[in-house]
Amino acid sequence: MDHLADVSQSQTQISHLALDIGGSLIKLVYFCRYDDSCRDDGDELRSQNDSLCSKSDNSKPVLEGRLHFAKFETSKINDCLDFLRSMKLRLGGFHDRTAPSSDKIFIKATGGGAYKFADLFKEKLGVSLDKEDEMECLVTGANFLLKAVHQEAFTYLDGQKEFVQIDPNDLYPYLLVNIGSGVSMIKVDGDGKFERVSGTSLGGGTFWGLGRLLTKCKNFDELLELSHRGNNRILDMLVGDIYGGTDYAKIGLSSTTIASSFGKAISESKELGDYQPEDVSRSLLRMISNNIGQISYLNALRFGLKRIFFAGFFIRGHAYTMDTISVAVNFWSKGEAKAMFLRHEGFLGTLGAFMSYEKQCLDGLTVHKMQQKFPISVSSAGDNIYCSLNSNSDENGSIECTVYGT
């Protein structure tokens, strides 16, 4: 269990929850209202949710609070259910407006797990999952962050992190590379205008699965930490290993370029146990990241796209991962393209699902920073939502905001 923002029920009141249930991870975003006291009465919390739908005057904020984020391993879904139950987050949904007398509660959800685990949520929490399209949610979440959140996008190369100023009026088109268990590459042409143009099955699930088999690491973060201490040159065959320590200058390959991932393992009389697990993890991470970076750039080149944004919990702000992807994009583009990353990289889908509450009652969202507001449209319906990152938020922190009703 990994909570990116802990919430005290004595200080907040919870309303509106959305889920992205993937093959490896469950991601949550939920809105918590600022309040001096929090009632334990579920009906009171429920009535506060409904108040979002009962207001018609948008001149005043209905609720002020923060968007919070959390994640769980899908294989440990019961931990997620326990968290939802303990925080009364199951009440953070909406009621069926076609049946006012109904007690049925719906929670917005996306990802394959919204179908796979629908019965489990109904059985354990008594809620129904209102399913939203996965790709649409990814794009909606990305557009929201890129248009509205100050210093959301950044580049990372050679250990240097630089934030990128995004002009909301000059965002499209771009390539969104979402690295989850697998990888989806989505060409985004505008609000609600997108196409999945490519992908690869070699993604975060590949790194996690092979890493678990080869190193015995029990979770993804442990595997990443292990790779930080490793040396991929122990296992990877470099151009210099083939050319006697020199470059292959004629075709532009330096001696340190990887010629074959894990290539040295075939020429040495060693077994898996003879290698250090951190070196294995490092080579595996390099292999997966290089592959993703190369395929991403080739797809950007295919469609003439200048912007490539990488997201998904495979990255996790890990310096070596970002640097490897950036080097791959820089190498194949001959320096003409740059890989860009997102601060809230793992929550695009769940943010998109959260935004879909506007279909029921959520009309607008304002997030404050130094009195600045950045208007965006999150759907073809043209509803405006305003957002910027709170100045005291950390890399994966919560976002301070105001919610308006319809």
Tab-separated table of C-alpha atoms in Angstrom:
chain	number	residue	atom	x	y	z
A	1	MET	CA	0.000	0.000	0.000
A	2	ASP	CA	1.377	3.401	-0.995
A	3	HIS	CA	-0.467	6.626	-0.239
A	4	LEU	CA	0.910	9.744	-1.875
A	5	ALA	CA	-1.182	11.958	0.355
A	6	ASP	CA	-2.550	11.002	3.765
A	7	VAL	CA	-5.810	12.593	4.814
A	8	SER	CA	-7.021	13.202	8.349
A	9	GLN	CA	-10.744	12.730	8.679
A	10	SER	CA	-10.739	15.176	11.562
A	11	GLN	CA	-9.745	17.945	9.149
A	12	THR	CA	-11.420	16.998	5.915
A	13	GLN	CA	-14.608	15.730	4.395
A	14	ILE	CA	-14.395	13.418	1.424
A	15	SER	CA	-16.403	13.726	-1.751
A	16	HIS	CA	-15.886	12.451	-5.281
A	17	LEU	CA	-13.619	9.478	-5.818
A	18	ALA	CA	-12.340	8.007	-9.080
A	19	LEU	CA	-10.370	4.837	-9.777
A	20	ASP	CA	-8.066	3.567	-12.506
A	21	ILE	CA	-7.728	-0.187	-12.061
A	22	GLY	CA	-4.887	-1.471	-14.217
A	23	GLY	CA	-3.224	-4.823	-14.599
A	24	SER	CA	-0.496	-3.992	-12.077
A	25	LEU	CA	-1.682	-0.999	-10.067
A	26	ILE	CA	-4.854	0.639	-8.796
A	27	LYS	CA	-4.714	4.437	-8.837
A	28	LEU	CA	-7.092	6.668	-6.864
A	29	VAL	CA	-7.886	10.366	-6.847
A	30	TYR	CA	-10.349	11.832	-4.394
A	31	PHE	CA	-11.462	15.306	-3.425
A	32	CYS	CA	-11.373	16.275	0.253
A	33	ARG	CA	-13.243	19.302	1.472
A	34	TYR	CA	-11.669	21.577	4.054
A	35	ASP	CA	-13.771	21.593	7.209
A	36	ASP	CA	-13.289	22.162	10.888
A	37	SER	CA	-14.875	18.846	11.725
A	38	CYS	CA	-15.733	15.681	9.899
A	39	ARG	CA	-18.890	13.811	10.748
A	40	ASP	CA	-18.749	10.042	10.817
A	41	ASP	CA	-22.324	9.838	9.631
A	42	GLY	CA	-22.306	8.295	6.163
A	43	ASP	CA	-25.604	9.983	5.264
A	44	GLU	CA	-24.090	13.383	6.046
A	45	LEU	CA	-21.150	12.687	3.744
A	46	ARG	CA	-23.553	11.468	1.111
A	47	SER	CA	-25.654	14.623	1.340
A	48	GLN	CA	-22.535	16.735	0.875
A	49	ASN	CA	-21.823	14.876	-2.342
A	50	ASP	CA	-25.339	15.498	-3.544
A	51	SER	CA	-25.002	19.202	-2.732
A	52	LEU	CA	-22.625	19.470	-5.664
A	53	CYS	CA	-25.541	18.617	-7.918
A	54	SER	CA	-28.061	20.857	-6.202
A	55	LYS	CA	-26.273	24.175	-6.686
A	56	SER	CA	-26.942	26.224	-9.779
A	57	ASP	CA	-25.076	29.475	-8.997
A	58	ASN	CA	-21.481	29.149	-10.175
A	59	SER	CA	-20.528	32.587	-8.844
A	60	LYS	CA	-19.522	31.060	-5.530
A	61	PRO	CA	-17.453	27.965	-4.793
A	62	VAL	CA	-19.427	25.015	-3.531
A	63	LEU	CA	-16.528	23.120	-1.985
A	64	GLU	CA	-12.917	24.017	-1.261
A	65	GLY	CA	-10.277	21.395	-0.572
A	66	ARG	CA	-7.616	19.253	-2.206
A	67	LEU	CA	-7.327	16.471	-4.742
A	68	HIS	CA	-5.414	13.590	-3.171
A	69	PHE	CA	-3.712	10.631	-4.833
A	70	ALA	CA	-3.009	7.063	-3.744
A	71	LYS	CA	-1.997	3.769	-5.340
A	72	PHE	CA	-2.148	0.039	-4.554
A	73	GLU	CA	-0.913	-3.123	-6.216
A	74	THR	CA	-3.787	-4.739	-8.109
A	75	SER	CA	-2.765	-8.127	-6.715
A	76	LYS	CA	-3.482	-6.674	-3.265
A	77	ILE	CA	-6.874	-5.231	-4.142
A	78	ASN	CA	-8.235	-6.089	-0.699
A	79	ASP	CA	-5.844	-3.483	0.766
A	80	CYS	CA	-7.448	-0.936	-1.532
A	81	LEU	CA	-10.937	-2.009	-0.497
A	82	ASP	CA	-9.978	-1.754	3.175
A	83	PHE	CA	-8.616	1.748	2.577
A	84	LEU	CA	-11.786	2.831	0.807
A	85	ARG	CA	-13.888	1.404	3.603
A	86	SER	CA	-11.839	2.973	6.409
A	87	MET	CA	-11.817	6.417	4.762
A	88	LYS	CA	-15.493	6.184	3.782
A	89	LEU	CA	-14.318	6.836	0.249
A	90	ARG	CA	-17.000	4.529	-1.055
A	91	LEU	CA	-19.395	7.409	-0.402
A	92	GLY	CA	-17.432	9.620	-2.775
A	93	GLY	CA	-19.554	8.766	-5.783
A	94	PHE	CA	-22.960	9.832	-7.041
A	95	HIS	CA	-26.519	8.576	-6.982
A	96	ASP	CA	-28.627	7.450	-9.902
A	97	ARG	CA	-30.441	10.615	-10.980
A	98	THR	CA	-32.984	8.580	-12.929
A	99	ALA	CA	-34.123	6.968	-9.684
A	100	PRO	CA	-34.066	9.639	-6.917
A	101	SER	CA	-35.292	7.209	-4.295
A	102	SER	CA	-32.523	4.726	-5.015
A	103	ASP	CA	-29.672	4.215	-2.556
A	104	LYS	CA	-27.404	2.895	-5.296
A	105	ILE	CA	-23.989	4.588	-5.250
A	106	PHE	CA	-21.814	4.834	-8.359
A	107	ILE	CA	-18.064	5.496	-8.416
A	108	LYS	CA	-16.256	6.553	-11.577
A	109	ALA	CA	-13.716	3.966	-12.705
A	110	THR	CA	-11.583	3.199	-15.728
A	111	GLY	CA	-9.110	0.509	-16.788
A	112	GLY	CA	-9.666	-3.188	-17.390
A	113	GLY	CA	-10.112	-3.811	-13.685
A	114	ALA	CA	-13.282	-1.715	-13.702
A	115	TYR	CA	-14.836	-4.668	-15.535
A	116	LYS	CA	-12.870	-7.471	-13.894
A	117	PHE	CA	-13.526	-6.385	-10.310
A	118	ALA	CA	-16.968	-4.777	-10.640
A	119	ASP	CA	-18.673	-7.591	-8.742
A	120	LEU	CA	-16.044	-7.475	-5.986
A	121	PHE	CA	-16.649	-3.754	-5.359
A	122	LYS	CA	-20.369	-4.391	-5.279
A	123	GLU	CA	-19.983	-7.280	-2.834
A	124	LYS	CA	-17.438	-5.673	-0.483
A	125	LEU	CA	-18.430	-2.002	-0.567
A	126	GLY	CA	-21.953	-1.998	-1.949
A	127	VAL	CA	-21.051	0.375	-4.780
A	128	SER	CA	-21.342	0.114	-8.538
A	129	LEU	CA	-18.501	1.139	-10.840
A	130	ASP	CA	-19.538	3.616	-13.523
A	131	LYS	CA	-17.076	2.691	-16.268
A	132	GLU	CA	-15.318	5.275	-18.425
A	133	ASP	CA	-13.248	4.540	-21.536
A	134	GLU	CA	-9.586	4.006	-20.657
A	135	MET	CA	-7.972	5.840	-23.580
A	136	GLU	CA	-10.373	8.758	-23.316
A	137	CYS	CA	-9.569	9.114	-19.617
A	138	LEU	CA	-5.810	9.049	-20.279
A	139	VAL	CA	-6.089	11.838	-22.839
A	140	THR	CA	-8.493	13.895	-20.710
A	141	GLY	CA	-6.151	13.619	-17.724
A	142	ALA	CA	-3.094	14.543	-19.809
A	143	ASN	CA	-4.828	17.545	-21.408
A	144	PHE	CA	-5.973	18.731	-17.991
A	145	LEU	CA	-2.477	18.602	-16.494
A	146	LEU	CA	-0.659	20.017	-19.507
A	147	LYS	CA	-3.036	22.921	-20.006
A	148	ALA	CA	-3.689	23.848	-16.421
A	149	VAL	CA	-1.002	22.794	-13.978
A	150	HIS	CA	1.999	25.070	-13.670
A	151	GLN	CA	5.327	23.266	-14.135
A	152	GLU	CA	3.698	19.928	-14.837
A	153	ALA	CA	5.935	18.961	-17.782
A	154	PHE	CA	9.706	18.740	-17.675
A	155	THR	CA	12.715	17.279	-19.454
A	156	TYR	CA	15.391	15.161	-17.789
A	157	LEU	CA	18.769	14.512	-19.399
A	158	ASP	CA	22.229	13.968	-17.930
A	159	GLY	CA	20.874	14.524	-14.438
A	160	GLN	CA	19.401	17.927	-15.292
A	161	LYS	CA	15.701	18.556	-14.768
A	162	GLU	CA	14.178	21.505	-16.627
A	163	PHE	CA	10.523	22.482	-16.522
A	164	VAL	CA	8.847	23.165	-19.850
A	165	GLN	CA	6.478	26.080	-20.326
A	166	ILE	CA	3.384	24.779	-22.116
A	167	ASP	CA	1.257	27.165	-24.146
A	168	PRO	CA	-2.343	25.879	-23.795
A	169	ASN	CA	-3.129	27.384	-27.174
A	170	ASP	CA	-0.274	25.568	-28.881
A	171	LEU	CA	-0.371	22.128	-27.299
A	172	TYR	CA	-1.656	19.957	-30.145
A	173	PRO	CA	-0.766	17.678	-31.730
A	174	TYR	CA	1.419	15.573	-29.443
A	175	LEU	CA	2.278	11.940	-28.756
A	176	LEU	CA	1.267	10.575	-25.363
A	177	VAL	CA	3.232	7.487	-24.330
A	178	ASN	CA	1.558	5.822	-21.374
A	179	ILE	CA	3.777	3.172	-19.794
A	180	GLY	CA	1.753	0.875	-17.595
A	181	SER	CA	1.868	-2.913	-17.619
A	182	GLY	CA	2.125	-2.512	-21.375
A	183	VAL	CA	2.662	0.633	-23.432
A	184	SER	CA	0.136	2.655	-25.423
A	185	MET	CA	1.149	5.415	-27.818
A	186	ILE	CA	-1.639	7.895	-28.481
A	187	LYS	CA	-1.658	10.695	-31.035
A	188	VAL	CA	-3.598	13.569	-29.488
A	189	ASP	CA	-4.995	16.199	-31.870
A	190	GLY	CA	-7.275	18.102	-29.501
A	191	ASP	CA	-9.859	17.809	-26.748
A	192	GLY	CA	-11.609	14.510	-27.381
A	193	LYS	CA	-9.609	13.972	-30.577
A	194	PHE	CA	-7.118	11.152	-30.346
A	195	GLU	CA	-6.014	7.851	-31.860
A	196	ARG	CA	-3.982	4.992	-30.430
A	197	VAL	CA	-1.362	4.647	-33.145
A	198	SER	CA	0.991	2.080	-31.643
A	199	GLY	CA	2.192	0.328	-28.519
A	200	THR	CA	4.310	-2.490	-27.208
A	201	SER	CA	3.811	-5.368	-24.793
A	202	LEU	CA	7.263	-4.701	-23.331
A	203	GLY	CA	6.394	-2.275	-20.549
A	204	GLY	CA	6.286	-1.912	-16.801
A	205	GLY	CA	4.763	-5.354	-16.365
A	206	THR	CA	7.665	-6.868	-18.309
A	207	PHE	CA	10.223	-5.130	-16.091
A	208	TRP	CA	8.369	-6.108	-12.938
A	209	GLY	CA	7.675	-9.709	-14.005
A	210	LEU	CA	11.128	-10.551	-15.332
A	211	GLY	CA	12.735	-8.645	-12.498
A	212	ARG	CA	10.815	-10.641	-9.924
A	213	LEU	CA	11.854	-13.924	-11.534
A	214	LEU	CA	15.500	-12.935	-11.955
A	215	THR	CA	16.167	-11.042	-8.724
A	216	LYS	CA	13.481	-12.275	-6.291
A	217	CYS	CA	12.438	-8.681	-5.554
A	218	LYS	CA	8.986	-8.603	-4.012
A	219	ASN	CA	7.703	-5.312	-5.430
A	220	PHE	CA	8.295	-2.738	-8.139
A	221	ASP	CA	9.856	-0.088	-5.919
A	222	GLU	CA	12.337	-2.587	-4.489
A	223	LEU	CA	13.327	-3.538	-8.028
A	224	LEU	CA	13.834	0.115	-8.998
A	225	GLU	CA	15.922	0.761	-5.906
A	226	LEU	CA	18.032	-2.283	-6.719
A	227	SER	CA	18.685	-1.031	-10.259
A	228	HIS	CA	19.985	2.245	-8.837
A	229	ARG	CA	22.970	0.384	-7.387
A	230	GLY	CA	23.690	-1.764	-10.441
A	231	ASN	CA	26.028	-1.647	-13.438
A	232	ASN	CA	24.460	-2.689	-16.735
A	233	ARG	CA	27.887	-3.056	-18.395
A	234	ILE	CA	28.410	-6.291	-16.493
A	235	LEU	CA	25.722	-7.927	-18.636
A	236	ASP	CA	25.179	-5.668	-21.647
A	237	MET	CA	27.450	-6.074	-24.665
A	238	LEU	CA	28.661	-2.652	-25.808
A	239	VAL	CA	29.992	-1.546	-29.175
A	240	GLY	CA	33.387	-1.164	-27.505
A	241	ASP	CA	33.307	-4.805	-26.424
A	242	ILE	CA	33.049	-5.778	-30.083
A	243	TYR	CA	35.457	-3.181	-31.510
A	244	GLY	CA	38.220	-3.492	-28.954
A	245	GLY	CA	37.220	-0.491	-26.889
A	246	THR	CA	36.845	1.910	-29.828
A	247	ASP	CA	33.877	3.625	-31.440
A	248	TYR	CA	32.243	2.542	-34.672
A	249	ALA	CA	32.523	6.119	-35.866
A	250	LYS	CA	31.549	5.473	-39.468
A	251	ILE	CA	27.920	4.887	-38.517
A	252	GLY	CA	27.920	7.121	-35.445
A	253	LEU	CA	28.073	4.518	-32.688
A	254	SER	CA	30.169	5.328	-29.624
A	255	SER	CA	32.012	2.599	-27.754
A	256	THR	CA	29.495	2.898	-24.881
A	257	THR	CA	26.439	2.238	-27.077
A	258	ILE	CA	24.643	-0.975	-26.134
A	259	ALA	CA	24.974	-3.445	-28.991
A	260	SER	CA	23.096	-6.259	-27.242
A	261	SER	CA	21.178	-6.150	-23.969
A	262	PHE	CA	22.313	-9.051	-21.738
A	263	GLY	CA	24.684	-9.971	-24.597
A	264	LYS	CA	27.643	-10.797	-22.350
A	265	ALA	CA	25.688	-13.539	-20.633
A	266	ILE	CA	25.948	-15.761	-23.715
A	267	SER	CA	29.738	-15.691	-23.856
A	268	GLU	CA	30.563	-16.301	-20.225
A	269	SER	CA	30.438	-19.548	-18.325
A	270	LYS	CA	28.237	-18.094	-15.593
A	271	GLU	CA	24.822	-18.932	-14.236
A	272	LEU	CA	22.212	-16.477	-12.995
A	273	GLY	CA	23.415	-16.857	-9.426
A	274	ASP	CA	26.882	-15.666	-10.450
A	275	TYR	CA	25.546	-12.204	-11.298
A	276	GLN	CA	24.587	-9.540	-8.786
A	277	PRO	CA	20.803	-8.901	-8.777
A	278	GLU	CA	21.378	-5.145	-8.937
A	279	ASP	CA	23.292	-5.551	-12.227
A	280	VAL	CA	20.518	-7.725	-13.638
A	281	SER	CA	17.912	-5.152	-12.606
A	282	ARG	CA	19.913	-2.313	-14.149
A	283	SER	CA	20.308	-4.098	-17.489
A	284	LEU	CA	16.631	-4.997	-17.540
A	285	LEU	CA	15.565	-1.429	-16.839
A	286	ARG	CA	17.914	-0.122	-19.525
A	287	MET	CA	16.595	-2.622	-22.072
A	288	ILE	CA	12.918	-1.804	-21.481
A	289	SER	CA	13.469	1.972	-21.337
A	290	ASN	CA	15.630	2.066	-24.478
A	291	ASN	CA	13.052	0.084	-26.402
A	292	ILE	CA	10.204	2.370	-25.340
A	293	GLY	CA	12.200	5.495	-26.178
A	294	GLN	CA	13.110	4.250	-29.644
A	295	ILE	CA	9.606	3.081	-30.607
A	296	SER	CA	8.115	6.324	-29.283
A	297	TYR	CA	10.366	8.535	-31.361
A	298	LEU	CA	9.802	6.470	-34.502
A	299	ASN	CA	6.054	6.925	-34.069
A	300	ALA	CA	6.478	10.654	-33.496
A	301	LEU	CA	8.555	10.787	-36.684
A	302	ARG	CA	5.908	8.778	-38.520
A	303	PHE	CA	3.239	11.390	-37.780
A	304	GLY	CA	5.464	14.465	-37.757
A	305	LEU	CA	4.944	15.144	-34.036
A	306	LYS	CA	7.372	17.422	-32.213
A	307	ARG	CA	6.183	16.785	-28.661
A	308	ILE	CA	6.459	13.433	-26.876
A	309	PHE	CA	5.088	13.167	-23.326
A	310	PHE	CA	5.873	10.060	-21.283
A	311	ALA	CA	3.606	9.047	-18.414
A	312	GLY	CA	2.601	6.004	-16.368
A	313	PHE	CA	3.786	4.477	-13.124
A	314	PHE	CA	6.681	2.664	-14.791
A	315	ILE	CA	8.604	5.943	-14.627
A	316	ARG	CA	7.873	6.959	-11.021
A	317	GLY	CA	10.195	9.948	-11.281
A	318	HIS	CA	13.129	7.525	-11.379
A	319	ALA	CA	16.182	9.400	-12.645
A	320	TYR	CA	17.815	6.510	-14.491
A	321	THR	CA	14.571	5.545	-16.234
A	322	MET	CA	13.932	9.096	-17.425
A	323	ASP	CA	17.535	9.574	-18.469
A	324	THR	CA	17.536	6.337	-20.484
A	325	ILE	CA	14.318	7.241	-22.312
A	326	SER	CA	15.656	10.742	-22.964
A	327	VAL	CA	18.955	9.429	-24.317
A	328	ALA	CA	17.095	7.052	-26.638
A	329	VAL	CA	14.887	9.843	-28.021
A	330	ASN	CA	17.877	12.169	-28.349
A	331	PHE	CA	19.961	9.500	-30.115
A	332	TRP	CA	17.362	8.434	-32.668
A	333	SER	CA	16.230	12.005	-33.389
A	334	LYS	CA	19.832	13.235	-33.642
A	335	GLY	CA	19.026	15.820	-31.004
A	336	GLU	CA	15.942	17.223	-32.759
A	337	ALA	CA	13.389	15.843	-30.271
A	338	LYS	CA	13.204	15.774	-26.484
A	339	ALA	CA	11.390	13.401	-24.170
A	340	MET	CA	9.117	15.189	-21.711
A	341	PHE	CA	7.729	13.818	-18.469
A	342	LEU	CA	4.831	14.694	-16.153
A	343	ARG	CA	4.884	15.316	-12.422
A	344	HIS	CA	1.594	13.463	-11.887
A	345	GLU	CA	2.634	10.817	-14.401
A	346	GLY	CA	0.792	7.858	-12.932
A	347	PHE	CA	-2.634	9.425	-12.481
A	348	LEU	CA	-3.744	10.488	-15.966
A	349	GLY	CA	-6.445	7.839	-16.239
A	350	THR	CA	-7.888	8.356	-12.808
A	351	LEU	CA	-7.879	12.153	-13.254
A	352	GLY	CA	-9.731	11.670	-16.523
A	353	ALA	CA	-12.277	9.474	-14.767
A	354	PHE	CA	-12.621	12.096	-12.041
A	355	MET	CA	-13.329	14.780	-14.644
A	356	SER	CA	-16.137	12.652	-16.044
A	357	TYR	CA	-18.232	13.432	-12.943
A	358	GLU	CA	-19.227	16.552	-14.871
A	359	LYS	CA	-21.688	14.303	-16.712
A	360	GLN	CA	-23.549	13.932	-13.420
A	361	CYS	CA	-22.800	17.020	-11.356
A	362	LEU	CA	-19.200	18.303	-11.441
A	363	ASP	CA	-19.147	21.448	-13.534
A	364	GLY	CA	-15.904	23.185	-12.678
A	365	LEU	CA	-12.678	22.839	-10.767
A	366	THR	CA	-10.437	25.688	-9.732
A	367	VAL	CA	-6.993	25.182	-8.265
A	368	HIS	CA	-5.221	28.178	-6.845
A	369	LYS	CA	-1.647	29.381	-7.050
A	370	MET	CA	-0.849	33.043	-6.493
A	371	GLN	CA	-4.350	34.002	-7.686
A	372	GLN	CA	-3.661	32.582	-11.161
A	373	LYS	CA	-6.262	30.602	-13.099
A	374	PHE	CA	-5.741	28.696	-16.329
A	375	PRO	CA	-8.929	27.917	-18.307
A	376	ILE	CA	-9.120	24.611	-20.118
A	377	SER	CA	-11.760	22.456	-21.737
A	378	VAL	CA	-11.783	18.855	-20.608
A	379	SER	CA	-14.473	17.560	-22.906
A	380	SER	CA	-16.154	18.160	-26.226
A	381	ALA	CA	-19.067	19.615	-24.274
A	382	GLY	CA	-16.888	22.669	-23.671
A	383	ASP	CA	-17.225	22.832	-19.878
A	384	ASN	CA	-14.480	24.973	-18.402
A	385	ILE	CA	-12.269	23.733	-15.612
A	386	TYR	CA	-9.579	25.854	-14.005
A	387	CYS	CA	-6.448	24.514	-12.354
A	388	SER	CA	-2.870	25.228	-11.354
A	389	LEU	CA	-0.554	23.389	-9.001
A	390	ASN	CA	-0.495	24.621	-5.419
A	391	SER	CA	2.874	26.184	-4.609
A	392	ASN	CA	3.529	23.934	-1.618
A	393	SER	CA	2.794	20.679	-3.444
A	394	ASP	CA	5.586	18.140	-3.815
A	395	GLU	CA	6.448	15.992	-6.842
A	396	ASN	CA	3.434	13.694	-6.470
A	397	GLY	CA	1.518	15.911	-4.060
A	398	SER	CA	-2.089	16.807	-3.678
A	399	ILE	CA	-3.649	19.691	-5.589
A	400	GLU	CA	-5.558	22.464	-3.829
A	401	CYS	CA	-8.814	23.277	-5.564
A	402	THR	CA	-12.356	24.603	-5.526
A	403	VAL	CA	-15.237	22.628	-7.026
A	404	TYR	CA	-18.285	24.295	-8.558
A	405	GLY	CA	-21.669	22.680	-9.044
A	406	THR	CA	-23.893	22.842	-12.090
